[in-house]
Amino acid sequence: MNKEEFYSMVEPRDDWSFSDIPRSETRELTHSYHLYPAKFIPQLARAFINEYTDEGGFIWDSFCGSGTLNLEALRTNRNSVGTDINPIAVLISRVKTTPLNPEKLEAYVEELVQNIEKKKVYSEQYYVRKGVLNGNLNVLKEWFSDESLLELGHILEYIKKMDYPKKYQEFGLCAFSSILKRSSYWLNSSVKSQKDPEKKPGEPPLYLRRQLRSMKKANKSLYEEIENTTTQIRIFRHNSKHHLPKSITKFDCIITSPPYVVSYDYSDIFRLSTYFLFYQEDYRKFRETFIGTPLIKKRQRSLDDTDPEAPIINSINDTRIKKGLTEYYMDMGGFFYKSRYHVKKDGQLIMVVGDTELRGVEIPNAYLLSRIAEMNGWFLENAYEREVPVKILPTSRDPLTGKFTSKKGGNYSERYEKEYILIFRVDSS
Ligand SMILES: C[S@@+](CC[C@H](N)C(=O)[O-])C[C@H]1O[C@@H](n2cnc3c(N)ncnc32)[C@H](O)[C@@H]1O
């Protein structure tokens, strides 16, 4: 199928736009726990689940991010697995999909807040000795005032040392992660790691208290909604270029949205949380495992002339973008190839992707990904498009600051106003 044939088969799905949904409904229950860029809106995840799976079915979100799909699967009685390369995504998804007994959670939160308020904040050396601030100290010092850093060390020490089951500790860690940008010099609402020298961050204990209060409320609503459920969820860290563990039975369906081509840098957006909670000795190596990272890798891979993306990539002059795109499509090829072995014989893959434009060259990402999937064992059954309501996803982003903006043209790069939904089936021919 060529590009024209592909785009002519795309059918609009107005019912998947959800343009009339108020923002509050996209943040219902535990969906509000933690910010995460380019989340599914829950209503869309739920629409896919209802249309492509049956109750009791088994779904995999191979790029689960903040676990939107898994939470909706839980609410609609489907078993699911969520995997992501980002340890912060794994933490958020796990906490979001693990409702806790509200009374026990109340006791945990109370004890945590009391410890933080009543106990003394110690020195930097103390938190280094306790292993709360260690290898990460120099980087964290660039992002936090001395006072905030000690307060955060104090909070983290209690989250880690209080004697509660792991799921409570993870609840505390998720709340901690979600207040880090606010507590630092991170430029407000920026999706790039950029400082705002003018910023006067507030007090971490205050932010944490508020965060815990709102998470507690959301937890209670979810707990009541799914009381007595027998639905199973597993969330773990996994690189989708590799095979899943053999112990996992085959899925009915994969529903996912992969990282977009040269868009959000998921490998660095959570820099503060990663340094605090999952310190990486070799940060560069860590970033290289993410698909779509703009980091130029030492390993060089080159295009074959028969690759569908070759003519488009070769028409771009910027070598950095060229390399980024080459890596992206090769990595996605690896994902398609491996993932089909984890799906039942006539199982499906539902994937949300967007087209884009880079340095004046149109990148027909939806078309390229469908060709690459077809070369790796999947058959494209249908392709749909949905309008992305502007109030949910701002249309432009300043490439220098990464901040969203309403300005258009000039320096500003267009965000996706339209998304494609590709429906594949395992090719058993
Ligand atoms: C568009 S986001 C998914 C957002 C998700 N649908 C949600 O609702 O939050 C894409 C995700 O792909 C993850 N990712 C990037 N490279 C990966 C890899 N090699 N293996 C698994 N996940 C990866 C990123 O960490 C990011 O969370």
PDB file of C-alpha atoms and ligand atoms in Angstrom, residues 36-41 61-69 83-86 89 96 238-241 256-260 264 266-267 270 289-292 331, ligand 1:
ATOM      1  CA  TYR A  36       2.284  12.702  32.552  1.00  0.00           C
ATOM      2  CA  PRO A  37       2.706  14.115  29.040  1.00  0.00           C
ATOM      3  CA  ALA A  38       0.540  12.831  26.167  1.00  0.00           C
ATOM      4  CA  LYS A  39      -1.669  10.647  28.344  1.00  0.00           C
ATOM      5  CA  PHE A  40      -4.638   8.876  26.830  1.00  0.00           C
ATOM      6  CA  ILE A  41      -7.826  10.558  27.870  1.00  0.00           C
ATOM      7  CA  ASP A  61      -0.285  -1.668  27.147  1.00  0.00           C
ATOM      8  CA  SER A  62       3.329  -1.952  26.031  1.00  0.00           C
ATOM      9  CA  PHE A  63       4.031   1.803  26.496  1.00  0.00           C
ATOM     10  CA  CYS A  64       1.776   2.288  29.498  1.00  0.00           C
ATOM     11  CA  GLY A  65       3.101   5.675  30.697  1.00  0.00           C
ATOM     12  CA  SER A  66       0.906   6.681  33.609  1.00  0.00           C
ATOM     13  CA  GLY A  67      -1.303   3.579  33.334  1.00  0.00           C
ATOM     14  CA  THR A  68      -4.480   5.181  31.951  1.00  0.00           C
ATOM     15  CA  LEU A  69      -5.354   2.082  29.935  1.00  0.00           C
ATOM     16  CA  THR A  83       4.928  -2.070  30.899  1.00  0.00           C
ATOM     17  CA  ASP A  84       7.158   0.931  30.351  1.00  0.00           C
ATOM     18  CA  ILE A  85      10.883   1.604  30.263  1.00  0.00           C
ATOM     19  CA  ASN A  86      10.471   4.601  32.566  1.00  0.00           C
ATOM     20  CA  ALA A  89       5.828   5.565  34.793  1.00  0.00           C
ATOM     21  CA  LYS A  96      -2.941   4.451  40.312  1.00  0.00           C
ATOM     22  CA  HIS A 238      10.237  -3.546  30.479  1.00  0.00           C
ATOM     23  CA  ASN A 239      11.862  -2.434  27.249  1.00  0.00           C
ATOM     24  CA  SER A 240       9.327  -3.041  24.481  1.00  0.00           C
ATOM     25  CA  LYS A 241      12.089  -3.789  21.993  1.00  0.00           C
ATOM     26  CA  THR A 256      -1.115   1.386  23.334  1.00  0.00           C
ATOM     27  CA  SER A 257       0.294   4.713  22.231  1.00  0.00           C
ATOM     28  CA  PRO A 258       4.036   4.649  21.603  1.00  0.00           C
ATOM     29  CA  PRO A 259       6.334   7.641  22.133  1.00  0.00           C
ATOM     30  CA  TYR A 260       5.784  10.056  19.275  1.00  0.00           C
ATOM     31  CA  TYR A 264       8.398  14.572  24.160  1.00  0.00           C
ATOM     32  CA  TYR A 266      10.382  10.911  28.048  1.00  0.00           C
ATOM     33  CA  SER A 267      13.938   9.986  28.968  1.00  0.00           C
ATOM     34  CA  PHE A 270      11.242  13.090  34.848  1.00  0.00           C
ATOM     35  CA  THR A 289      16.980   2.797  26.218  1.00  0.00           C
ATOM     36  CA  PHE A 290      14.004   5.102  25.532  1.00  0.00           C
ATOM     37  CA  ILE A 291      12.488   4.989  22.062  1.00  0.00           C
ATOM     38  CA  GLY A 292      12.270   8.465  20.540  1.00  0.00           C
ATOM     39  CA  ASP A 331      13.226   0.635  17.324  1.00  0.00           C
TER      40      ASP A 331
HETATM   41  C1  LIG B   1       2.796   8.430  24.692  1.00  0.00           C
HETATM   42  S1  LIG B   1       3.514   7.791  26.175  1.00  0.00           S
HETATM   43  C2  LIG B   1       2.258   6.740  26.783  1.00  0.00           C
HETATM   44  C3  LIG B   1       1.252   7.481  27.618  1.00  0.00           C
HETATM   45  C4  LIG B   1       0.162   6.573  28.165  1.00  0.00           C
HETATM   46  N1  LIG B   1      -0.742   6.113  27.121  1.00  0.00           N
HETATM   47  C5  LIG B   1      -0.656   7.270  29.264  1.00  0.00           C
HETATM   48  O1  LIG B   1      -1.874   7.341  29.175  1.00  0.00           O
HETATM   49  O2  LIG B   1      -0.043   7.774  30.224  1.00  0.00           O
HETATM   50  C6  LIG B   1       4.766   6.714  25.577  1.00  0.00           C
HETATM   51  C7  LIG B   1       5.539   5.948  26.628  1.00  0.00           C
HETATM   52  O3  LIG B   1       6.518   5.120  25.988  1.00  0.00           O
HETATM   53  C8  LIG B   1       7.557   4.895  26.937  1.00  0.00           C
HETATM   54  N2  LIG B   1       8.739   4.307  26.285  1.00  0.00           N
HETATM   55  C9  LIG B   1       9.728   4.905  25.575  1.00  0.00           C
HETATM   56  N3  LIG B   1      10.627   3.995  25.161  1.00  0.00           N
HETATM   57  C10 LIG B   1      10.209   2.789  25.597  1.00  0.00           C
HETATM   58  C11 LIG B   1      10.725   1.467  25.485  1.00  0.00           C
HETATM   59  N4  LIG B   1      11.860   1.223  24.843  1.00  0.00           N
HETATM   60  N5  LIG B   1      10.034   0.445  26.066  1.00  0.00           N
HETATM   61  C12 LIG B   1       8.874   0.703  26.748  1.00  0.00           C
HETATM   62  N6  LIG B   1       8.362   1.948  26.917  1.00  0.00           N
HETATM   63  C13 LIG B   1       9.004   2.981  26.330  1.00  0.00           C
HETATM   64  C14 LIG B   1       7.769   6.283  27.536  1.00  0.00           C
HETATM   65  O4  LIG B   1       8.423   6.189  28.788  1.00  0.00           O
HETATM   66  C15 LIG B   1       6.324   6.786  27.641  1.00  0.00           C
HETATM   67  O5  LIG B   1       5.807   6.535  28.916  1.00  0.00           O
END
